[in-house]
Amino acid sequence: MHTRQTPALDRLRLAAAVLVVAIHTDPLGSFAPDANWWLTRVLARLAVPCFAMLTGHFLARSQWWGLGRFCRRTALLYGAAVALYLPLNLYAGAWPDLRDLLLDGTFYHLWYFPAILLAAGLGRLLDRAGRAGLWLAGALYLAGLGGDSWYGLAVHLPGMGAFYAGVSCLWQYTRNGLFFLPLFVLLGARMQQAPPSRRCAGLALAALGGMTLEAALLRGLDAVRHDSMYLLLPLAAAGAFGWALGQNAGRDRQARRLSVLVYLLHPWCIVLLRGVARFFGCRALLVDNSAVHFGGVLALSVVLGVGADKALAALRTELPARTLPPHARAWREVDLGALRHNVRALRGALPAGCTLTAVVKADAYGHGAVAVARCLWGQGVRDFAVACPAEGMALRRAGIGGQILVLGWTDPACAPLLRRWRLTAAVTGLDHAKALSAAGVPLTVQLAVDTGMHRLGIPASDTDALVAVFALPHLKVTGVFSHLCTSDGRSEPDRAFAQAQCRRFAHALAVLRARSLDPGQTHLQASYGVLNPACTGGQVFDTARVGIALYGVYSDAAPVDRPPDLRPVLCLRARVAAVQSLAPGEGAGYGLAFVARRPTRLAVLAIGYADGIPRNFGETGGVVLLHGVRCPAVGRVCMDQMLVDATDLPGALGAGDRATLIGTDGGQTLSAEEVAGRCGTITNELLARLSPRLGLVVRDA
Ligand SMILES: *Cc1c(COP(=O)(O)O)cnc(C)c1O
């Protein structure tokens, strides 16, 4: 189906690039100087703010995870631009110095690059700072404004003369550095939903009208030092941006690239056109006629831009791709929309006052811990739990903040790493606590209490030991938790045991509080403690550590007290590597464990036990979807391949076709619960064993 889309934001970018060309070529200069003034000194001043707003908008839309990549790419582009303009620097006899490079840009339009790098980094901090961020960005803008078009007035304020003299030691104009772009990056970041489009258009037009008066007044007062900034410019730019945001659907990558190339190349085109005019002696037409000059520069910029775009594209296709397509062999598909839905559903299922701790151990149960944690961060989740320090470090390296609790035993030798990566260790016994304390590094820890599972933790009855941990030097106890071991069962004994665990936990907390010790964050339930609330008799703690349910699946097919509306997040798929025809009596695979009884068509799938498929999958009744039809797994699963009997599958089958091991294909679904059941295990094990060597396709609808 073809739907018409308006990539308004990318068109806005292109329009902004054209306006920048206008600023540098004065299109109406030789006909109507006043109109030209309005076009280039008022209207076109919207262009650069729009660029910055687009940057802020797209960076904030993905929670600023792309900031590092943006900065690397922008720095690379800037480097290329510096090299491109070096001949003109040399021709003009001015070799750019380090100050130009880092602060003002090495050519007149290149100021934007150092400024946007600074503003993007600052924008992230300002965005995190809430309302204060907006005030600060506004204050910076006002300070810059006084050094720009309001200079003649602002300089008379006490101290401002010295201030602007100081600033001008760093930047040629207050537009160039700290003062101008951060506000627009922040406005773009904050405008994620479009306000009503009519109001935006109205605001943009009214602000533009006001800005015209403002500019005319300042010009009349001879106050203008430079004319990039006006008091009403942020309103006009926000209005224009909001209006485009409201129309926006889809994207136009070519427009996006072309706008950058036109911006980059047009000063060279001005020089080239002048050269041509001089050579052919047609200066009067090509340069002195301002409209022809503007049109010529723009056309040349577009032609060179399109050419450069093509050349770069050809270069890209000639280079081998740096990464394999993730679905080249066998892969997981992770649906972030489903993950977000589950967060909402689970928060709805939690008792009031109980927050969600996301358990993302074992690569988020095979779902890709970084992608999952980043998505959850965007949903406001700030508490994460992992099994070991290495998992926590991987999340921190990916930029995840908040609390990361290491649930398992941690070697006290890891204490400096825990500190370095701000990981919270679980104290699993009094001796463990003493060893962690003896490392002499300040650590935050949570106290594991054993309420009857007999796995990890200080026994709930050993209250002296619990109390003793609080007195150990270097350890700061920020929470106390325990773990239920029968909450997935609904039998009378299971339930009675869980309730007893809950009572012991509550008693241990009461003992600590009676000694005036603050247990901090308290938690007992995992997924099944939430799904079967009767197991805790309705007791509420500060948070619940939810793992399997977050991924939209149950451990098995057994019913629960209160099933929330969960959606499975993961599909597991693999490609057909080969199709084999066997005559009756022929065998296949290791040990020839499969023997054909009839003329048989076997599909060899490119997935094996090293990817997480149990070796005995064929013997325990495993099935796979091929073209939406259930086909039995046969023979022994190999390390990297497995065999499927596709004889009863109607139609052709060939190498490269897609098989589904978990998920939906052609109206048929293999749920994780069913597959785990066929493997004789629970989904937790099946998913946690999925190998990181599987590709990861993240869908973010
Ligand atoms: C793994 C784990 C969880 C999460 O369990 P689910 O049943 O997947 O929700 C919670 N707490 C502890 C201590 C764990 O080890």
XYZ file of C-alpha atoms and ligand atoms in Angstrom:
716
model
C 0.000 0.000 0.000
C 1.269 3.443 -0.828
C 0.437 6.259 1.529
C 1.329 9.852 0.885
C 3.750 11.154 3.455
C 4.998 14.633 4.119
C 8.496 14.590 5.576
C 8.012 18.168 6.756
C 10.974 18.241 9.129
C 13.424 17.268 6.408
C 11.891 19.845 4.077
C 12.228 22.460 6.789
C 15.906 21.585 6.915
C 16.249 22.023 3.183
C 14.410 25.355 3.273
C 16.732 26.470 6.069
C 19.769 25.646 3.928
C 18.356 27.759 1.077
C 17.850 30.649 3.491
C 21.474 30.381 4.603
C 22.541 30.681 0.969
C 20.339 33.787 0.792
C 22.095 35.298 3.821
C 25.409 35.004 2.005
C 24.246 36.164 -1.445
C 21.644 38.917 -0.812
C 19.129 37.820 -3.497
C 17.213 41.116 -3.613
C 20.166 43.358 -2.868
C 20.348 45.064 -6.243
C 16.582 45.617 -6.602
C 14.973 46.218 -3.251
C 17.485 46.742 -0.473
C 14.824 46.943 2.242
C 13.119 43.759 1.139
C 16.530 42.129 0.946
C 17.257 43.297 4.463
C 14.048 41.717 5.706
C 14.691 38.493 3.813
C 18.299 38.004 4.901
C 18.484 39.754 8.270
C 15.053 38.800 9.647
C 13.388 35.842 7.930
C 16.557 33.929 7.142
C 17.639 34.190 10.776
C 15.172 31.386 11.421
C 17.365 28.963 9.478
C 20.124 28.139 11.938
C 17.765 27.871 14.940
C 15.758 25.344 12.918
C 18.879 23.222 12.331
C 19.600 23.242 16.061
C 16.010 22.421 16.982
C 16.038 19.458 14.616
C 19.220 18.194 16.248
C 17.744 18.525 19.737
C 14.467 16.936 18.661
C 16.033 13.820 17.175
C 18.600 13.361 19.936
C 15.990 13.652 22.681
C 13.575 11.392 20.824
C 15.956 8.519 21.490
C 16.703 9.689 25.048
C 20.044 11.171 23.904
C 21.551 7.704 23.384
C 22.748 8.859 19.969
C 24.708 11.848 21.333
C 28.126 10.183 21.095
C 27.473 9.046 17.553
C 26.152 12.470 16.580
C 29.248 14.167 17.986
C 31.623 11.761 16.231
C 29.870 12.206 12.898
C 29.621 15.962 13.229
C 33.289 16.213 14.181
C 34.199 14.080 11.160
C 32.095 16.247 8.866
C 33.643 19.357 10.365
C 37.113 17.923 9.762
C 36.248 17.306 6.111
C 34.844 20.827 5.799
C 37.968 22.354 7.341
C 40.072 20.531 4.760
C 37.747 21.591 1.951
C 38.083 25.273 2.826
C 41.793 25.221 3.552
C 42.674 26.349 -0.019
C 40.439 29.399 0.424
C 42.030 30.117 3.826
C 45.434 29.966 2.175
C 44.347 32.100 -0.759
C 43.115 34.713 1.680
C 46.468 34.471 3.433
C 45.002 33.426 6.767
C 46.082 30.053 8.081
C 43.444 28.978 10.631
C 44.690 28.517 14.164
C 43.518 26.317 16.999
C 41.197 28.980 18.327
C 39.425 29.153 14.966
C 39.227 25.405 14.860
C 37.740 24.968 18.329
C 35.657 28.106 18.766
C 34.823 30.192 15.696
C 35.163 27.724 12.833
C 37.849 28.060 10.185
C 35.623 29.651 7.544
C 32.742 32.046 7.930
C 29.927 29.489 7.829
C 31.799 26.789 9.755
C 31.203 28.460 13.143
C 28.131 26.236 13.301
C 30.068 23.016 13.802
C 31.985 23.767 17.006
C 28.888 25.573 18.279
C 26.489 22.675 17.668
C 28.924 20.193 19.223
C 29.014 22.346 22.346
C 25.272 22.951 22.288
C 24.364 19.285 21.823
C 26.426 18.236 24.844
C 25.087 21.105 26.898
C 21.567 20.477 25.616
C 21.560 17.018 27.128
C 22.519 18.372 30.544
C 19.954 21.154 30.279
C 17.275 18.670 29.220
C 17.967 16.538 32.281
C 17.773 19.637 34.475
C 14.024 20.061 33.924
C 12.595 23.551 34.262
C 15.892 24.951 35.524
C 17.460 23.880 32.223
C 15.052 26.060 30.274
C 15.701 29.042 32.510
C 19.432 28.575 32.145
C 19.280 28.238 28.368
C 17.044 31.326 28.255
C 19.503 33.267 30.413
C 22.393 32.275 28.146
C 20.390 33.413 25.152
C 19.641 36.785 26.730
C 23.321 37.234 27.549
C 24.194 36.458 23.938
C 21.435 38.724 22.639
C 22.998 41.656 24.431
C 26.231 41.054 22.563
C 24.444 40.731 19.228
C 21.630 42.850 17.841
C 20.900 44.524 21.189
C 24.544 45.370 21.759
C 24.202 49.144 21.547
C 21.658 49.076 24.384
C 22.982 46.229 26.522
C 26.521 47.531 26.633
C 25.367 50.448 28.758
C 24.142 48.150 31.527
C 26.565 47.958 34.441
C 29.357 45.466 33.885
C 28.142 44.366 30.486
C 30.822 46.189 28.534
C 33.511 44.246 30.360
C 31.503 41.041 30.004
C 31.240 41.330 26.231
C 34.861 42.344 25.958
C 35.695 39.161 27.848
C 33.460 37.000 25.686
C 34.973 38.434 22.533
C 38.361 37.088 23.644
C 36.858 33.645 23.095
C 34.347 34.034 20.298
C 34.146 36.563 17.527
C 30.383 36.882 18.042
C 28.166 35.837 20.952
C 26.296 33.784 18.368
C 29.230 31.462 17.900
C 29.633 29.613 21.133
C 27.768 29.087 24.287
C 24.908 31.533 24.081
C 22.891 30.997 20.942
C 22.379 27.344 20.010
C 21.793 25.628 23.404
C 18.363 27.211 23.768
C 17.297 25.904 20.357
C 18.683 22.428 20.957
C 16.717 22.367 24.202
C 13.522 23.694 22.596
C 13.762 21.015 19.914
C 14.364 18.385 22.581
C 11.342 19.499 24.589
C 9.049 19.669 21.558
C 8.402 15.997 20.957
C 4.666 16.280 20.418
C 3.426 18.888 18.010
C 1.170 21.532 19.538
C -1.967 22.414 17.504
C -0.747 23.356 14.060
C -2.844 26.510 13.649
C -1.562 27.884 16.900
C 2.014 27.185 15.775
C 1.525 28.884 12.443
C -0.102 31.833 14.200
C 2.722 32.056 16.704
C 5.366 31.874 13.982
C 3.727 34.627 11.921
C 3.038 36.898 14.889
C 6.563 36.449 16.232
C 8.021 37.068 12.797
C 5.990 40.294 12.565
C 7.222 41.342 15.986
C 10.756 40.398 15.062
C 10.539 42.615 11.984
C 9.600 45.577 14.169
C 12.286 44.660 16.695
C 14.956 44.445 13.998
C 13.858 47.690 12.372
C 13.880 49.478 15.719
C 17.327 48.213 16.637
C 18.629 49.167 13.218
C 17.146 52.621 13.647
C 18.868 52.919 17.035
C 22.118 51.740 15.494
C 22.369 49.184 18.296
C 23.245 46.211 16.112
C 26.671 44.630 16.418
C 25.693 41.469 14.615
C 22.194 40.437 13.609
C 21.768 36.751 14.343
C 19.752 36.999 17.530
C 16.489 38.698 18.362
C 14.311 38.622 21.414
C 11.440 37.157 19.430
C 13.517 34.693 17.403
C 12.991 31.733 19.796
C 9.216 32.190 19.562
C 9.256 32.437 15.781
C 11.553 29.428 15.433
C 9.522 27.338 17.897
C 6.346 28.222 16.007
C 7.825 27.247 12.649
C 9.299 24.067 14.046
C 6.066 23.092 15.792
C 4.140 23.692 12.610
C 6.474 21.431 10.620
C 6.387 18.825 13.392
C 2.602 18.722 13.153
C 2.726 17.994 9.404
C 5.593 15.569 9.646
C 5.189 11.980 8.493
C 8.041 9.835 7.291
C 11.452 11.057 6.323
C 13.334 12.162 3.272
C 16.918 11.157 3.804
C 18.019 12.675 0.529
C 16.659 16.084 1.486
C 18.407 15.725 4.803
C 21.775 14.975 3.209
C 21.332 17.605 0.521
C 20.617 20.314 3.072
C 23.906 19.557 4.823
C 25.811 19.495 1.535
C 24.291 22.774 0.323
C 25.199 24.372 3.636
C 28.727 23.044 3.400
C 29.406 23.787 -0.248
C 27.737 27.123 -0.999
C 30.651 29.404 0.020
C 32.844 27.500 -2.416
C 30.142 27.978 -5.048
C 30.187 31.742 -4.428
C 33.931 31.749 -5.093
C 33.574 29.543 -8.170
C 30.825 31.684 -9.659
C 32.866 34.828 -9.171
C 35.799 33.107 -10.832
C 33.672 32.143 -13.804
C 32.259 35.673 -14.025
C 35.719 37.171 -14.080
C 37.021 34.685 -16.606
C 34.173 35.293 -19.048
C 33.872 38.966 -18.254
C 30.203 38.711 -17.326
C 30.401 40.103 -13.836
C 27.475 42.438 -14.407
C 25.138 39.532 -15.046
C 26.456 36.847 -12.737
C 27.507 38.834 -9.691
C 26.073 42.316 -9.780
C 22.573 41.083 -10.549
C 21.835 39.823 -7.079
C 18.950 37.555 -8.050
C 20.987 35.806 -10.736
C 23.874 35.566 -8.324
C 21.711 33.921 -5.651
C 20.089 31.591 -8.204
C 23.463 30.671 -9.663
C 25.042 29.934 -6.306
C 22.034 27.922 -5.181
C 21.868 25.935 -8.432
C 25.581 25.229 -8.358
C 25.371 24.190 -4.696
C 22.500 21.831 -5.425
C 24.242 20.338 -8.474
C 27.504 19.842 -6.596
C 25.572 18.619 -3.549
C 23.668 16.011 -5.544
C 26.908 14.972 -7.247
C 28.731 14.677 -3.941
C 25.818 12.722 -2.496
C 25.962 10.270 -5.412
C 29.727 9.952 -5.166
C 29.549 9.321 -1.434
C 26.771 6.764 -1.932
C 28.887 4.954 -4.554
C 31.827 5.020 -2.164
C 29.647 3.528 0.547
C 28.429 0.690 -1.653
C 31.953 -0.085 -2.819
C 33.157 -0.420 0.734
C 32.150 -3.721 2.266
C 29.433 -3.218 4.875
C 30.970 -3.103 8.315
C 28.375 -5.289 9.955
C 26.450 -8.332 8.883
C 22.728 -7.949 8.565
C 21.495 -9.335 11.902
C 19.033 -11.630 10.140
C 21.699 -13.238 7.972
C 21.577 -16.568 9.810
C 19.554 -16.849 13.001
C 18.196 -14.001 15.026
C 16.008 -12.637 17.774
C 13.379 -10.028 16.973
C 12.592 -7.770 19.905
C 9.477 -5.599 19.869
C 10.007 -2.530 22.055
C 6.355 -1.548 21.673
C 5.398 -4.803 23.406
C 8.008 -4.167 26.103
C 6.568 -0.719 26.813
C 3.093 -2.194 26.903
C 4.224 -4.770 29.477
C 5.762 -2.064 31.650
C 2.411 -0.293 31.708
C 0.480 -3.514 32.352
C 2.802 -4.575 35.175
C 2.786 -1.166 36.805
C -0.994 -1.432 36.755
C -0.763 -4.840 38.443
C 1.609 -3.679 41.196
C 0.087 -2.507 44.455
C 0.121 1.257 45.032
C 3.480 2.425 46.351
C 5.412 -0.458 44.794
C 7.767 0.392 41.911
C 9.104 -1.799 39.141
C 12.677 -3.075 39.260
C 13.584 -4.484 35.851
C 15.531 -7.733 36.014
C 17.778 -7.660 32.954
C 20.237 -10.412 33.847
C 21.327 -12.981 31.241
C 21.266 -10.366 28.477
C 17.712 -9.470 29.520
C 16.591 -13.100 29.253
C 18.113 -13.250 25.793
C 16.400 -10.059 24.591
C 19.514 -7.852 24.435
C 20.164 -6.089 27.753
C 21.296 -2.749 26.347
C 18.358 -2.277 23.973
C 15.924 -3.413 26.671
C 17.412 -1.263 29.445
C 17.500 1.828 27.226
C 13.871 1.348 26.290
C 12.926 0.855 29.942
C 14.887 3.943 30.913
C 12.705 5.852 28.473
C 9.682 4.494 30.368
C 10.994 5.919 33.612
C 12.440 2.708 35.038
C 15.383 3.621 37.287
C 16.031 0.354 39.134
C 17.723 -2.514 37.315
C 18.879 -5.898 38.564
C 21.562 -8.136 37.069
C 23.268 -11.341 38.154
C 26.927 -10.321 38.168
C 29.156 -7.225 38.007
C 30.059 -7.815 34.337
C 26.401 -7.455 33.342
C 26.126 -4.259 35.355
C 29.279 -2.803 33.798
C 27.952 -3.487 30.298
C 24.834 -1.472 31.120
C 26.810 1.418 32.607
C 29.057 1.496 29.533
C 25.907 1.816 27.451
C 24.927 4.862 29.483
C 22.337 3.369 31.844
C 22.011 5.374 35.047
C 19.917 4.714 38.120
C 20.479 1.811 40.478
C 21.968 -1.437 39.203
C 21.690 -4.176 41.814
C 23.874 -7.256 41.462
C 21.644 -10.053 42.747
C 24.216 -12.851 42.896
C 27.357 -13.407 44.976
C 30.137 -10.962 44.157
C 33.786 -11.734 44.816
C 34.997 -9.122 47.338
C 38.025 -8.632 45.066
C 35.594 -6.884 42.696
C 34.941 -4.103 45.245
C 36.908 -1.422 43.319
C 34.964 -2.273 40.161
C 31.652 -2.058 41.996
C 32.700 1.376 43.162
C 33.988 2.455 39.770
C 30.741 1.496 38.010
C 28.390 2.457 40.863
C 26.981 -1.056 41.183
C 25.088 -2.115 44.290
C 26.217 -5.510 45.556
C 23.992 -7.991 47.336
C 25.408 -9.030 50.686
C 24.827 -12.770 50.766
C 26.098 -13.592 54.265
C 27.763 -11.985 57.260
C 31.224 -13.250 56.259
C 30.634 -11.923 52.770
C 29.688 -8.551 54.214
C 32.859 -8.503 56.326
C 35.020 -9.344 53.318
C 33.383 -6.609 51.227
C 33.880 -4.161 54.063
C 37.523 -5.217 54.455
C 38.192 -4.211 50.842
C 38.228 -0.687 52.244
C 36.279 0.820 49.359
C 33.044 2.695 50.034
C 30.237 0.533 48.634
C 26.472 0.588 48.483
C 25.011 -2.811 49.254
C 21.655 -4.458 49.720
C 21.123 -7.125 52.288
C 19.889 -10.504 51.040
C 17.765 -12.227 53.663
C 17.144 -15.962 53.522
C 13.522 -16.553 54.461
C 13.478 -20.275 53.705
C 14.799 -20.837 50.193
C 18.227 -21.698 51.577
C 20.053 -20.233 48.618
C 21.666 -16.869 49.397
C 21.322 -14.466 52.280
C 21.603 -14.080 56.030
C 18.952 -16.238 57.734
C 15.979 -14.106 58.722
C 16.181 -15.577 62.214
C 19.809 -14.457 62.684
C 18.859 -10.912 63.588
C 22.219 -10.229 65.248
C 23.988 -10.881 61.942
C 21.524 -8.661 60.063
C 22.122 -5.856 62.518
C 25.886 -6.381 62.438
C 26.083 -5.600 58.707
C 24.824 -2.085 59.365
C 27.777 -1.430 61.666
C 30.477 -2.469 59.210
C 32.677 0.329 57.891
C 32.638 1.263 54.160
C 29.260 -0.394 53.558
C 26.141 1.663 53.050
C 23.024 -0.497 53.179
C 20.493 0.898 50.696
C 18.039 -1.985 50.715
C 16.969 -5.313 52.161
C 15.426 -8.086 50.076
C 14.463 -11.730 50.027
C 13.266 -14.183 47.384
C 10.213 -16.428 47.212
C 10.681 -20.019 46.058
C 7.116 -21.301 45.769
C 5.229 -18.258 44.461
C 4.692 -19.917 41.068
C 2.678 -22.697 42.713
C -0.921 -22.231 43.729
C -1.299 -25.336 45.856
C -2.106 -24.898 49.527
C 1.406 -25.881 50.753
C 3.134 -23.630 48.162
C 1.002 -20.710 49.177
C 1.445 -21.342 52.887
C 5.226 -21.482 52.447
C 5.355 -18.207 50.503
C 3.222 -16.526 53.132
C 5.552 -17.809 55.834
C 8.538 -16.390 53.906
C 6.718 -13.091 53.684
C 6.082 -13.056 57.447
C 9.725 -13.845 58.214
C 10.850 -11.047 55.898
C 8.468 -8.546 57.475
C 9.667 -9.612 60.922
C 13.332 -9.121 59.984
C 12.490 -5.618 58.720
C 10.625 -4.875 61.943
C 13.643 -5.940 64.015
C 15.910 -3.606 62.051
C 13.492 -0.720 62.389
C 13.123 -1.382 66.106
C 16.879 -0.842 66.376
C 16.501 2.423 64.458
C 18.232 0.961 61.430
C 16.800 2.086 58.090
C 16.454 -0.937 55.770
C 16.117 1.365 52.748
C 14.466 -0.155 49.693
C 12.603 -3.352 50.617
C 11.590 -6.016 48.113
C 10.428 -9.603 48.061
C 8.385 -10.372 44.943
C 9.669 -11.457 41.558
C 7.298 -11.941 38.608
C 5.241 -14.674 40.206
C 4.922 -12.774 43.446
C 3.140 -10.137 41.350
C 1.130 -12.583 39.236
C 0.014 -14.576 42.320
C -0.510 -11.817 44.899
C -2.171 -14.235 47.315
C 1.259 -15.755 47.990
C 2.243 -12.703 50.010
C -1.140 -12.118 51.559
C -1.278 -8.623 50.090
C 1.883 -7.353 51.818
C 3.371 -4.368 49.983
C 7.085 -3.618 49.726
C 8.895 -0.765 48.007
C 9.621 -2.495 44.711
C 9.170 -5.791 42.863
C 11.966 -7.416 40.842
C 10.210 -8.400 37.661
C 12.013 -10.528 35.084
C 10.130 -13.027 32.976
C 6.791 -11.182 33.006
C 8.451 -8.057 31.644
C 9.222 -10.019 28.487
C 5.549 -10.835 28.103
C 5.675 -14.537 28.858
C 4.866 -16.826 31.754
C 7.315 -19.414 33.001
C 4.990 -22.185 31.879
C 1.387 -22.784 30.886
C 0.082 -22.990 34.489
C -2.596 -20.404 35.313
C -1.975 -17.524 37.728
C -4.213 -15.565 40.108
C -4.155 -12.299 38.256
C -2.903 -12.450 34.664
C -2.097 -8.962 33.371
C -2.434 -8.318 29.653
C 1.130 -9.152 28.599
C 2.550 -9.246 25.076
C 5.490 -11.452 24.115
C 8.482 -9.290 23.211
C 10.668 -11.835 21.422
C 10.536 -13.921 18.252
C 13.283 -16.393 17.393
C 13.942 -17.083 13.748
C 16.521 -18.840 11.579
C 17.200 -19.315 7.894
C 16.994 -22.551 5.974
C 20.599 -23.446 5.098
C 19.884 -26.422 2.828
C 17.102 -28.795 1.781
C 17.876 -32.538 1.654
C 15.920 -35.344 -0.024
C 16.136 -38.712 1.695
C 15.014 -42.084 0.360
C 13.335 -44.478 2.809
C 15.979 -46.066 5.029
C 18.505 -43.231 4.735
C 19.574 -41.507 7.941
C 20.592 -37.939 8.798
C 22.616 -36.073 11.408
C 24.926 -37.269 14.186
C 24.525 -40.944 14.990
C 22.049 -41.070 12.101
C 19.524 -40.609 14.882
C 16.886 -39.783 12.284
C 16.002 -42.464 9.732
C 13.561 -41.727 6.928
C 10.598 -44.082 6.766
C 9.197 -42.514 3.594
C 10.613 -40.275 0.866
C 11.516 -37.320 3.061
C 12.328 -33.639 2.587
C 14.576 -32.309 5.351
C 15.163 -28.612 6.019
C 18.561 -27.882 7.577
C 18.189 -24.757 9.739
C 21.123 -22.456 10.519
C 20.644 -22.605 14.278
C 21.899 -25.106 16.822
C 22.602 -25.794 20.458
C 25.308 -23.121 20.577
C 22.461 -20.687 19.880
C 20.383 -22.046 22.749
C 18.291 -24.808 21.152
C 18.481 -27.871 23.431
C 20.402 -30.756 21.859
C 17.485 -33.132 22.364
C 14.904 -30.779 20.807
C 14.077 -33.403 18.140
C 13.489 -36.107 20.728
C 11.270 -34.065 23.074
C 8.685 -33.149 20.434
C 10.148 -29.846 19.251
C 8.418 -28.125 16.325
C 9.291 -25.238 14.060
C 7.198 -23.053 11.751
C 8.116 -23.132 8.076
C 5.944 -20.957 5.842
C 3.427 -20.873 8.693
C 3.216 -24.682 8.979
C 4.297 -26.678 12.034
C 7.083 -29.106 11.141
C 8.710 -31.515 13.605
C 12.381 -31.200 14.551
C 14.120 -34.527 13.953
C 17.431 -36.139 14.774
C 19.994 -34.599 17.101
C 20.477 -30.859 17.166
C 24.055 -29.986 16.114
C 26.087 -27.133 17.527
C 25.174 -24.806 14.639
C 22.431 -26.582 12.649
C 19.302 -28.582 13.230
C 17.051 -30.743 11.073
C 13.347 -30.332 10.431
C 11.068 -32.757 8.594
C 9.397 -30.600 5.936
C 7.884 -33.449 3.914
C 4.299 -32.496 4.742
C 4.848 -28.836 3.998
C 2.968 -27.960 0.792
C 4.882 -25.948 -1.772
C 8.506 -25.235 -2.473
C 11.207 -24.746 0.125
C 14.718 -23.463 -0.454
C 17.874 -22.220 1.202
C 17.383 -18.734 2.635
C 13.729 -19.311 3.587
C 12.733 -18.215 7.067
C 11.897 -20.543 9.922
C 10.274 -19.452 13.187
C 11.223 -21.188 16.423
C 9.389 -18.818 18.768
C 6.731 -16.398 17.560
C 4.182 -16.018 14.807
C 4.376 -16.824 11.126
C 1.465 -16.997 8.702
C -1.215 -17.025 11.385
C 0.424 -19.855 13.353
C 2.068 -19.091 16.689
C 4.641 -21.004 18.676
C 4.552 -19.382 22.092
C 7.650 -19.431 24.277
C 5.559 -21.295 26.865
C 4.735 -24.051 24.357
C 8.331 -24.369 23.137
C 9.694 -24.461 26.686
C 7.115 -27.085 27.571
C 8.168 -29.205 24.607
C 11.764 -28.920 25.831
C 10.737 -29.996 29.315
C 11.739 -26.696 30.884
C 10.401 -23.212 31.658
C 10.632 -20.158 29.441
C 13.119 -18.543 31.853
C 15.708 -21.195 30.997
C 14.911 -21.354 27.297
C 15.196 -17.566 26.841
C 18.157 -17.027 29.163
C 20.124 -19.581 27.163
C 19.664 -17.791 23.851
C 23.161 -17.002 22.704
C 24.463 -13.461 22.165
C 25.809 -14.751 18.850
C 22.244 -14.650 17.528
C 21.477 -11.502 15.583
C 19.298 -8.911 17.283
C 16.646 -7.083 15.272
C 15.065 -4.348 17.380
C 11.655 -3.134 16.259
C 10.517 0.162 17.667
C 7.043 0.844 16.377
C 16.109 -13.810 38.487
C 15.635 -13.193 39.718
C 14.453 -12.426 39.721
C 13.539 -12.322 38.530
O 12.729 -13.465 38.481
P 11.496 -13.616 37.482
O 10.799 -14.803 37.964
O 12.069 -13.789 36.137
O 10.697 -12.385 37.590
C 14.123 -11.772 40.886
N 14.898 -11.868 41.996
C 16.010 -12.621 42.034
C 16.814 -12.676 43.285
C 16.416 -13.316 40.895
O 17.506 -14.055 40.944
